[in-house]
CSV table of C-alpha atoms in Angstrom, one decimal:
chain,number,residue,atom,x,y,z
A,1,MET,CA,104.5,156.9,80.2
A,2,THR,CA,101.1,158.4,81.0
A,3,GLY,CA,99.5,156.2,78.3
A,4,TYR,CA,100.8,153.1,80.0
A,5,ARG,CA,99.4,154.3,83.4
A,6,GLN,CA,96.0,154.7,81.8
A,7,ILE,CA,96.2,151.2,80.3
A,8,LEU,CA,97.2,149.6,83.6
A,9,ALA,CA,94.4,151.6,85.3
A,10,VAL,CA,91.8,149.9,83.2
A,11,PRO,CA,89.8,147.5,85.5
A,12,GLY,CA,91.2,144.0,85.2
A,13,MET,CA,94.1,144.9,83.0
A,14,ALA,CA,97.0,144.5,85.5
A,15,PRO,CA,95.8,141.1,86.8
A,16,LEU,CA,95.4,139.9,83.2
A,17,LEU,CA,98.9,140.9,82.2
A,18,GLY,CA,100.3,139.3,85.4
A,19,VAL,CA,98.6,136.0,84.9
A,20,SER,CA,99.3,136.0,81.2
A,21,PHE,CA,103.1,136.6,81.8
A,22,LEU,CA,103.3,133.6,84.1
A,23,ALA,CA,101.5,131.3,81.6
A,24,ARG,CA,103.4,132.6,78.6
A,25,THR,CA,106.7,132.2,80.3
A,26,ALA,CA,105.9,128.6,80.9
A,27,ILE,CA,104.6,128.0,77.4
A,28,THR,CA,107.6,129.5,75.7
A,29,ALA,CA,109.9,127.2,77.9
A,30,ALA,CA,108.0,124.1,77.0
A,31,VAL,CA,110.1,123.3,74.0
A,32,MET,CA,113.3,123.7,76.0
A,33,ALA,CA,112.0,121.6,78.8
A,34,LEU,CA,111.2,118.7,76.5
A,35,THR,CA,114.6,119.1,74.8
A,36,MET,CA,116.3,118.9,78.2
A,37,TYR,CA,114.2,115.8,79.2
A,38,VAL,CA,115.0,113.9,76.0
A,39,VAL,CA,118.7,114.7,76.1
A,40,LEU,CA,119.3,114.4,79.9
A,41,GLY,CA,116.5,112.1,81.0
A,42,LEU,CA,116.2,109.6,78.1
A,43,ARG,CA,119.9,110.0,77.1
A,44,MET,CA,119.1,110.5,73.4
A,45,SER,CA,120.5,112.8,70.7
A,46,TYR,CA,119.6,116.3,70.0
A,47,GLY,CA,118.0,115.1,66.8
A,48,ALA,CA,115.6,113.0,68.7
A,49,ALA,CA,114.9,116.1,71.0
A,50,GLY,CA,114.3,118.1,67.8
A,51,GLY,CA,111.6,115.6,66.8
A,52,VAL,CA,109.7,116.1,70.0
A,53,ALA,CA,110.0,119.9,69.7
A,54,ALA,CA,108.8,119.8,66.1
A,55,ALA,CA,105.8,117.7,67.1
A,56,LEU,CA,104.9,120.2,69.9
A,57,THR,CA,105.3,123.1,67.5
A,58,ALA,CA,103.2,121.5,64.8
A,59,GLY,CA,100.4,120.9,67.3
A,60,LEU,CA,100.6,124.6,68.4
A,61,ALA,CA,100.3,125.8,64.8
A,62,LEU,CA,97.3,123.6,64.0
A,63,GLY,CA,95.5,124.0,67.4
A,64,GLY,CA,95.6,127.9,67.4
A,65,PRO,CA,92.7,128.6,65.1
A,66,LEU,CA,90.7,125.6,66.3
A,67,LEU,CA,90.9,126.7,69.9
A,68,GLY,CA,90.2,130.3,68.9
A,69,ARG,CA,87.1,129.2,67.1
A,70,ALA,CA,86.0,127.2,70.1
A,71,VAL,CA,86.4,130.2,72.3
A,72,ASP,CA,84.2,132.3,70.0
A,73,ARG,CA,81.5,129.6,70.1
A,74,ARG,CA,81.7,127.9,73.5
A,75,GLY,CA,83.1,130.6,75.7
A,76,LEU,CA,86.5,131.1,77.4
A,77,ARG,CA,86.1,129.1,80.6
A,78,THR,CA,85.0,125.9,78.9
A,79,VAL,CA,88.0,126.0,76.6
A,80,LEU,CA,90.4,126.9,79.4
A,81,LEU,CA,89.2,124.1,81.6
A,82,ILE,CA,89.6,121.5,78.9
A,83,THR,CA,93.1,122.6,77.9
A,84,VAL,CA,94.2,122.9,81.5
A,85,ALA,CA,93.1,119.3,82.2
A,86,GLY,CA,94.9,118.2,79.0
A,87,GLN,CA,98.1,119.9,80.0
A,88,ALA,CA,98.0,118.5,83.5
A,89,VAL,CA,97.7,114.9,82.2
A,90,PHE,CA,100.5,115.4,79.7
A,91,TRP,CA,103.1,116.9,81.9
A,92,LEU,CA,102.4,114.4,84.7
A,93,SER,CA,102.9,111.5,82.3
A,94,VAL,CA,106.0,112.8,80.6
A,95,PRO,CA,108.5,110.9,82.8
A,96,ILE,CA,106.8,107.5,82.2
A,97,LEU,CA,106.3,107.8,78.4
A,98,PRO,CA,108.7,106.1,75.9
A,99,TYR,CA,110.1,108.2,73.1
A,100,GLY,CA,107.7,107.0,70.4
A,101,ILE,CA,104.6,107.7,72.4
A,102,LEU,CA,106.1,111.0,73.7
A,103,VAL,CA,106.3,112.3,70.2
A,104,GLY,CA,102.6,111.7,69.6
A,105,ALA,CA,101.6,113.0,73.1
A,106,SER,CA,103.6,116.2,72.4
A,107,PHE,CA,101.6,116.8,69.2
A,108,ALA,CA,98.4,116.3,71.2
A,109,ALA,CA,99.7,118.6,73.9
A,110,GLY,CA,100.4,121.3,71.3
A,111,LEU,CA,96.8,121.0,70.0
A,112,LEU,CA,95.4,121.4,73.5
A,113,MET,CA,97.9,124.1,74.7
A,114,VAL,CA,96.3,126.7,76.9
A,115,PRO,CA,95.5,129.6,74.5
A,116,VAL,CA,96.9,132.3,76.7
A,117,PRO,CA,98.5,134.6,74.0
A,118,PRO,CA,95.5,134.8,71.7
A,119,VAL,CA,93.1,135.2,74.7
A,120,THR,CA,95.2,138.0,76.1
A,121,ARG,CA,95.1,139.9,72.7
A,122,GLN,CA,91.4,139.4,72.4
A,123,ALA,CA,90.8,140.6,75.9
A,124,ILE,CA,93.0,143.7,75.4
A,125,ALA,CA,91.0,144.6,72.3
A,126,ALA,CA,87.7,144.3,74.2
A,127,MET,CA,88.9,146.2,77.3
A,128,THR,CA,90.5,149.2,75.6
A,129,THR,CA,89.4,151.8,73.1
A,130,VAL,CA,90.9,152.3,69.7
A,131,GLU,CA,93.2,155.1,70.9
A,132,GLN,CA,94.5,152.9,73.8
A,133,ARG,CA,95.1,149.7,71.8
A,134,ARG,CA,98.5,150.7,70.3
A,135,ALA,CA,100.0,151.2,73.8
A,136,ALA,CA,98.2,148.1,75.1
A,137,PHE,CA,99.4,145.9,72.3
A,138,ALA,CA,102.9,147.3,72.8
A,139,LEU,CA,102.8,146.2,76.4
A,140,GLU,CA,101.7,142.7,75.2
A,141,SER,CA,104.6,142.5,72.8
A,142,VAL,CA,107.0,143.5,75.5
A,143,GLN,CA,105.5,140.9,77.7
A,144,GLY,CA,106.1,138.3,75.0
A,145,GLU,CA,109.8,139.4,74.7
A,146,LEU,CA,110.3,139.1,78.4
A,147,SER,CA,108.8,135.6,78.5
A,148,TYR,CA,111.2,134.5,75.7
A,149,MET,CA,114.1,135.9,77.7
A,150,VAL,CA,113.1,134.4,81.1
A,151,GLY,CA,111.4,131.1,80.3
A,152,PRO,CA,114.2,129.1,78.5
A,153,ALA,CA,116.9,130.5,80.7
A,154,VAL,CA,115.1,129.4,83.8
A,155,VAL,CA,114.6,125.9,82.4
A,156,VAL,CA,118.3,125.6,81.5
A,157,LEU,CA,119.4,126.7,85.0
A,158,CYS,CA,116.9,124.3,86.7
A,159,ALA,CA,118.0,121.4,84.4
A,160,ALA,CA,121.5,121.8,85.8
A,161,LYS,CA,120.4,121.4,89.4
A,162,VAL,CA,117.1,119.5,89.3
A,163,SER,CA,116.3,116.2,87.7
A,164,PRO,CA,114.7,116.3,84.2
A,165,ASP,CA,111.5,114.8,85.7
A,166,GLY,CA,111.3,117.6,88.2
A,167,VAL,CA,111.8,120.2,85.5
A,168,ALA,CA,108.9,118.7,83.4
A,169,TRP,CA,106.6,118.6,86.5
A,170,GLY,CA,107.5,122.2,87.5
A,171,LEU,CA,106.8,123.5,84.0
A,172,GLY,CA,103.5,121.7,83.8
A,173,ALA,CA,102.5,123.1,87.2
A,174,ALA,CA,103.3,126.7,85.9
A,175,VAL,CA,101.2,126.1,82.7
A,176,VAL,CA,98.3,124.7,84.8
A,177,ALA,CA,98.5,127.6,87.3
A,178,GLY,CA,98.5,130.2,84.5
A,179,GLY,CA,95.5,128.6,82.7
A,180,ALA,CA,93.5,128.3,85.9
A,181,GLY,CA,94.3,131.9,86.8
A,182,MET,CA,93.0,133.0,83.4
A,183,ALA,CA,89.9,131.0,83.9
A,184,LEU,CA,89.3,132.6,87.3
A,185,LEU,CA,89.8,136.1,85.9
A,186,ASP,CA,87.5,135.3,82.9
A,187,PRO,CA,88.3,138.5,81.1
A,188,PRO,CA,85.8,140.0,78.7
A,189,LEU,CA,86.4,139.0,75.0
A,190,ARG,CA,83.9,141.4,73.5
A,191,ALA,CA,83.3,145.1,74.3
A,192,ARG,CA,80.5,145.7,76.8
A,193,GLY,CA,78.2,148.6,77.2
A,194,GLY,CA,79.7,151.9,76.1
A,195,THR,CA,83.3,150.8,76.0
A,196,CYS,CA,83.0,150.0,72.3
A,197,PRO,CA,83.5,153.0,70.0
A,198,LYS,CA,80.9,153.6,67.4
A,199,ASP,CA,83.4,153.8,64.5
A,200,GLU,CA,84.4,150.1,64.8
A,201,ARG,CA,82.3,148.8,62.0
A,202,GLY,CA,79.3,148.0,64.1
A,203,GLU,CA,81.2,145.9,66.6
A,204,ALA,CA,78.6,146.2,69.3
A,205,GLU,CA,75.9,144.9,66.9
A,206,GLU,CA,78.0,142.0,65.8
A,207,GLY,CA,78.5,140.8,69.3
A,208,GLY,CA,74.8,140.4,69.7
A,209,THR,CA,73.8,139.0,66.3
A,210,GLY,CA,76.3,136.1,66.3
A,211,ARG,CA,79.6,135.2,64.6
A,212,SER,CA,80.1,136.9,61.3
A,213,ALA,CA,80.9,134.8,58.2
A,214,ARG,CA,84.5,134.0,57.9
A,215,ARG,CA,84.7,135.2,54.3
A,216,ALA,CA,83.7,138.7,55.5
A,217,TRP,CA,87.0,139.2,57.3
A,218,LEU,CA,89.4,136.5,56.2
A,219,GLY,CA,90.3,138.2,52.9
A,220,VAL,CA,93.4,139.5,51.2
A,221,ASP,CA,94.1,142.1,53.9
A,222,MET,CA,94.1,139.4,56.6
A,223,TRP,CA,96.2,137.0,54.7
A,224,ALA,CA,98.7,139.8,54.0
A,225,VAL,CA,99.0,140.5,57.8
A,226,LEU,CA,99.3,136.8,58.6
A,227,MET,CA,102.1,136.6,56.0
A,228,MET,CA,103.9,139.4,57.7
A,229,ALA,CA,103.4,137.7,61.1
A,230,PHE,CA,105.1,134.6,59.6
A,231,GLY,CA,107.9,136.6,58.2
A,232,THR,CA,108.6,138.4,61.5
A,233,THR,CA,109.0,135.3,63.5
A,234,THR,CA,111.0,133.6,60.7
A,235,LEU,CA,113.5,136.5,60.9
A,236,LEU,CA,113.7,136.5,64.7
A,237,SER,CA,114.2,132.7,65.0
A,238,GLY,CA,116.8,132.8,62.3
A,239,VAL,CA,118.7,135.6,64.1
A,240,ASP,CA,119.0,133.5,67.2
A,241,LEU,CA,120.6,130.7,65.3
A,242,ALA,CA,122.9,133.0,63.3
A,243,ILE,CA,124.2,134.6,66.6
A,244,VAL,CA,125.2,131.2,67.9
A,245,ALA,CA,126.8,130.2,64.6
A,246,THR,CA,128.8,133.5,64.3
A,247,LEU,CA,130.1,133.3,67.9
A,248,GLU,CA,131.0,129.6,67.5
A,249,GLU,CA,133.1,130.4,64.5
A,250,ALA,CA,134.9,133.1,66.5
A,251,GLY,CA,135.4,130.8,69.4
A,252,GLN,CA,133.2,133.0,71.7
A,253,VAL,CA,130.0,130.9,71.9
A,254,SER,CA,129.9,131.4,75.7
A,255,TRP,CA,128.9,135.0,75.1
A,256,ALA,CA,125.8,134.1,73.1
A,257,ALA,CA,123.6,134.5,76.1
A,258,VAL,CA,124.9,138.1,76.5
A,259,VAL,CA,124.2,139.0,72.9
A,260,VAL,CA,120.7,137.5,73.1
A,261,ALA,CA,120.0,139.4,76.3
A,262,VAL,CA,121.1,142.7,74.6
A,263,LEU,CA,118.7,141.8,71.7
A,264,GLY,CA,115.9,141.3,74.2
A,265,VAL,CA,116.5,144.5,76.1
A,266,ALA,CA,116.6,146.5,72.8
A,267,SER,CA,113.3,144.9,71.8
A,268,VAL,CA,111.7,145.9,75.1
A,269,CYS,CA,112.9,149.5,74.7
A,270,GLY,CA,111.6,149.6,71.1
A,271,GLY,CA,108.2,148.3,72.1
A,272,LEU,CA,107.8,150.8,74.9
A,273,LEU,CA,108.8,153.7,72.7
A,274,TYR,CA,106.4,152.5,70.0
A,275,GLY,CA,103.5,152.5,72.4
A,276,VAL,CA,103.9,156.2,73.2
A,277,LEU,CA,103.9,157.4,69.6
A,278,SER,CA,101.1,159.6,68.5
A,279,ARG,CA,100.1,157.4,65.5
A,280,SER,CA,100.6,153.8,64.3
A,281,LEU,CA,103.0,152.9,61.6
A,282,PRO,CA,102.2,150.4,58.8
A,283,THR,CA,103.2,146.8,59.5
A,284,TRP,CA,105.0,146.4,56.2
A,285,LEU,CA,107.1,149.4,56.9
A,286,LEU,CA,108.2,148.2,60.3
A,287,LEU,CA,108.9,144.7,59.0
A,288,GLY,CA,110.9,146.2,56.1
A,289,LEU,CA,113.0,148.3,58.5
A,290,LEU,CA,113.5,145.2,60.6
A,291,GLY,CA,114.8,143.3,57.6
A,292,LEU,CA,117.1,146.1,56.5
A,293,VAL,CA,118.8,146.5,59.8
A,294,THR,CA,119.3,142.7,60.1
A,295,LEU,CA,121.2,142.3,56.8
A,296,PRO,CA,124.5,143.9,57.9
A,297,VAL,CA,124.6,142.3,61.4
A,298,GLY,CA,126.8,139.5,60.2
A,299,LEU,CA,129.7,141.9,59.5
A,300,ALA,CA,130.4,142.0,63.2
A,301,GLY,CA,132.9,139.3,64.1
A,302,ASP,CA,133.4,139.7,67.8
A,303,TRP,CA,130.8,139.6,70.6
A,304,PRO,CA,131.1,143.3,71.6
A,305,TRP,CA,130.4,144.5,68.1
A,306,LEU,CA,127.7,141.9,67.7
A,307,CYS,CA,126.0,143.3,70.8
A,308,VAL,CA,126.0,146.7,69.1
A,309,ALA,CA,124.9,145.3,65.7
A,310,VAL,CA,121.8,143.5,67.1
A,311,VAL,CA,120.4,146.6,68.8
A,312,GLY,CA,118.7,147.7,65.6
A,313,THR,CA,117.1,144.3,65.1
A,314,GLY,CA,115.9,144.3,68.6
A,315,PHE,CA,114.6,147.9,68.4
A,316,PHE,CA,112.2,147.0,65.6
A,317,ALA,CA,111.2,143.5,66.8
A,318,ALA,CA,108.6,144.3,69.4
A,319,PRO,CA,107.1,147.2,67.4
A,320,THR,CA,106.6,144.9,64.4
A,321,LEU,CA,104.9,142.2,66.6
A,322,SER,CA,102.7,144.9,68.1
A,323,ALA,CA,101.7,146.3,64.7
A,324,VAL,CA,100.9,142.8,63.5
A,325,THR,CA,98.6,142.2,66.6
A,326,GLY,CA,96.9,145.6,66.1
A,327,ALA,CA,96.3,144.9,62.4
A,328,VAL,CA,94.7,141.5,63.1
A,329,SER,CA,92.5,142.9,65.8
A,330,GLY,CA,91.4,145.8,63.5
A,331,LEU,CA,90.5,143.5,60.6
A,332,ALA,CA,88.6,140.9,62.5
A,333,PRO,CA,85.1,141.6,63.9
A,334,ALA,CA,84.5,141.2,67.6
A,335,ALA,CA,82.6,137.9,67.1
A,336,ALA,CA,85.6,136.3,65.3
A,337,ARG,CA,88.6,137.7,67.1
A,338,GLY,CA,89.3,134.5,68.9
A,339,GLU,CA,89.8,132.6,65.6
A,340,ALA,CA,91.8,135.5,64.1
A,341,ALA,CA,94.1,135.6,67.1
A,342,GLY,CA,94.5,131.8,66.8
A,343,LEU,CA,95.5,132.2,63.1
A,344,GLN,CA,98.0,134.8,64.2
A,345,SER,CA,99.5,132.5,66.7
A,346,SER,CA,99.7,129.7,64.2
A,347,ALA,CA,101.4,131.9,61.6
A,348,GLN,CA,104.0,133.0,64.2
A,349,SER,CA,104.5,129.4,65.4
A,350,ALA,CA,105.1,128.3,61.8
A,351,GLY,CA,107.6,131.1,61.4
A,352,PHE,CA,109.5,130.0,64.6
A,353,ALA,CA,109.5,126.4,63.3
A,354,LEU,CA,110.8,127.2,59.8
A,355,GLY,CA,113.1,130.1,60.5
A,356,ALA,CA,115.9,128.2,62.1
A,357,PRO,CA,116.1,125.4,59.3
A,358,LEU,CA,116.0,128.1,56.6
A,359,VAL,CA,118.8,130.1,58.1
A,360,GLY,CA,120.7,126.9,58.9
A,361,VAL,CA,120.7,125.9,55.3
A,362,ALA,CA,122.0,129.4,54.4
A,363,ILE,CA,124.8,129.1,57.0
A,364,ASP,CA,125.9,125.7,55.7
A,365,ALA,CA,125.9,126.9,52.1
A,366,SER,CA,127.9,130.1,52.8
A,367,VAL,CA,129.3,131.6,56.0
A,368,PRO,CA,127.6,132.4,59.4
A,369,ALA,CA,127.1,135.9,58.3
A,370,GLY,CA,124.9,134.5,55.5
A,371,GLY,CA,122.4,133.5,58.2
A,372,PHE,CA,121.7,137.2,59.1
A,373,ALA,CA,121.4,138.0,55.4
A,374,ALA,CA,118.9,135.1,54.9
A,375,ALA,CA,116.9,136.2,57.9
A,376,GLY,CA,116.8,139.8,56.7
A,377,LEU,CA,115.8,138.8,53.2
A,378,ALA,CA,113.0,136.7,54.5
A,379,GLY,CA,111.7,139.7,56.4
A,380,LEU,CA,112.0,141.9,53.4
A,381,ALA,CA,110.2,139.4,51.2
A,382,ALA,CA,107.3,139.2,53.7
A,383,ALA,CA,107.1,143.0,54.0
A,384,SER,CA,107.1,143.4,50.2
A,385,ALA,CA,104.4,140.8,49.8
A,386,GLY,CA,102.3,142.4,52.5
A,387,CYS,CA,102.7,145.8,50.9
A,388,LEU,CA,101.6,144.5,47.5
A,389,LEU,CA,98.6,142.6,48.8
A,390,ARG,CA,97.4,145.3,51.1
A,391,ARG,CA,94.4,147.4,50.0
A,392,PRO,CA,94.1,151.2,50.2
A,393,PRO,CA,92.9,152.5,53.6
A,394,VAL,CA,89.5,154.1,54.1
A,395,ASP,CA,89.8,157.8,54.8
A,396,GLY,CA,88.0,158.9,57.9
A,397,GLY,CA,87.5,162.4,56.5
A,398,ARG,CA,89.5,165.6,56.9
A,399,GLY,CA,91.5,165.5,60.1
A,400,GLY,CA,90.3,161.9,60.7
A,401,ARG,CA,92.3,158.8,61.2
A,402,ARG,CA,93.0,156.4,58.3
A,403,ARG,CA,92.4,152.8,59.0
A,404,TRP,CA,92.4,149.5,57.1
A,405,ALA,CA,89.1,148.0,56.0
A,406,PRO,CA,88.0,145.1,53.8
A,407,ALA,CA,86.4,145.5,50.4
A,408,ARG,CA,82.9,145.5,51.7
A,409,ALA,CA,83.6,148.4,54.1
A,410,ARG,CA,85.2,150.4,51.3
A,411,ARG,CA,82.2,149.9,49.0
A,412,ASP,CA,79.9,151.0,51.8
A,413,HIS,CA,82.0,154.0,52.6
A,414,GLN,CA,80.8,156.3,49.8
A,415,PRO,CA,80.1,160.0,50.3
A,416,HIS,CA,76.4,160.9,50.5
A,417,ARG,CA,75.4,162.6,47.3
A,418,GLY,CA,71.7,162.9,47.9
A,419,PRO,CA,69.0,162.3,45.3
A,420,ARG,CA,69.9,163.0,41.7
A,421,ARG,CA,68.5,166.3,40.5
A,422,GLU,CA,67.8,167.1,36.9
A,423,PRO,CA,69.1,170.5,35.7
A,424,HIS,CA,66.5,173.3,35.4
A,425,ARG,CA,65.6,173.8,31.8
A,426,GLY,CA,62.5,176.1,32.3
A,427,PRO,CA,59.1,175.7,30.5
A,428,ARG,CA,59.2,173.9,27.2
A,429,ARG,CA,58.6,176.1,24.3
A,430,GLU,CA,56.8,174.9,21.2
A,431,SER,CA,58.8,175.1,18.0
A,432,ARG,CA,57.2,176.9,15.1
A,433,ARG,CA,58.1,174.1,12.8
A,434,GLU,CA,56.6,171.3,14.9
A,435,PRO,CA,52.9,171.2,15.3
A,436,HIS,CA,51.2,170.9,18.6
A,437,ARG,CA,50.8,167.4,19.8
A,438,GLY,CA,47.0,167.8,20.1
A,439,GLN,CA,46.6,169.3,16.6
A,440,ARG,CA,45.9,167.1,13.7
A,441,ARG,CA,48.6,167.3,11.1
A,442,GLU,CA,47.3,168.1,7.6
A,443,PRO,CA,48.6,166.2,4.6
A,444,HIS,CA,51.2,167.9,2.5
A,445,ARG,CA,49.9,170.2,-0.3
A,446,GLU,CA,51.6,171.9,-3.1
A,447,PRO,CA,51.6,175.7,-3.1
A,448,HIS,CA,49.0,177.5,-5.2
A,449,ARG,CA,50.6,178.5,-8.5
A,450,GLY,CA,47.5,179.8,-10.4
A,451,GLN,CA,46.0,178.5,-13.7
A,452,ARG,CA,48.3,176.7,-16.0
A,453,ARG,CA,48.5,178.5,-19.4
A,454,GLU,CA,49.5,176.9,-22.6
A,455,PRO,CA,52.0,178.7,-24.8
A,456,HIS,CA,50.6,180.5,-27.9
A,457,ARG,CA,51.4,178.5,-31.1
A,458,GLY,CA,49.4,180.7,-33.7
A,459,SER,CA,46.5,179.7,-36.0
A,460,ALA,CA,46.1,176.1,-37.3
A,461,VAL,CA,45.2,177.4,-40.9
A,462,ARG,CA,48.1,178.7,-42.8
A,463,GLY,CA,47.7,181.8,-45.0
A,464,PRO,CA,48.2,182.0,-48.7
């Protein structure tokens, strides 16, 4: 745990994680709060509530990269003030909006949601060194798991005792308070001074020369990581639905909260253990293991055995999310980390939105256990695709660390061979058969053979 103490000792890290936890808990409970308001306040069906939740999720998926790019260009406080104002207007007006307008307003609220998770990841990357980031991102993933455990549960408990309007206003107040606290902290989003290591592809120089071109970092490697981020959340959201379906078939649906709590606790433990490892593990390997341990979970029929079966899934959940965040932060330069973190949030939001319908179709077509199989296969497919699309790492030399790098970095990372030297051949010797270049070559002459003699034929006058 010494590594976590060093992370929390970084100036500004503890307040950042505290404010981020408050805001993330409120943001993760936004879908549940709108669902409770539509069902209990407007007296409409769960299908209508799903339409509002889908609109909010779609806005989150589309607004992530846009807000991240705005943070890179306009600065953090400007974006936070605009989004905080938008959230205050939306949540104050929720009780007076009709259903049709509420759907459109939920989409707009998703577009202007306070970008707390991507900003937290970007700030962690700027405030820590390369060696500290694995533990720091592990804390961030654990924080996300705790927010998913606490936020929806608090909303459900409050909806049973407080009016739906009060729940909406309270959640909006929490979102506004978290965004305002983040704006007051104003954490650094790029490394300052000597905090940036020199081996990070010229990160310090990039922060001063402007935003790098998108094509320089949004390549095959980044798309592979985003695909694995999508597959991770697809698996996790499908597991939640499969738990409810399995326990409903067994007549034990009241124990679903206990199973989900065990899943969350196992994820927290796995994330903390991953943060203290001496080296990082590949994202595709962690996602593949997450998919493998999820496949047989459906074999457990009763809630006690299901609690035991989901421990493996939870154990690899937070480490996989932490590895995804670390990979995105390592591939994106400092000047574009806001947009890259926004793309990661969009990919994860899309996975949460599509995971439950995908697993629901598998459950309807087979048995509840098929939901766990579908979720595990989705994770394995994403891990396989990420492994096939990834590029070979750049070797940092003997005893050095191996890290991922785009094609341009690999082309530039060539060993120094020095100037090309011709082999020593010594002085050139003249051949006896070849004349000297300065000497005039004589024409070819026939060798001297002497005077030609005619053969003796005798006298021309014949004798008697």
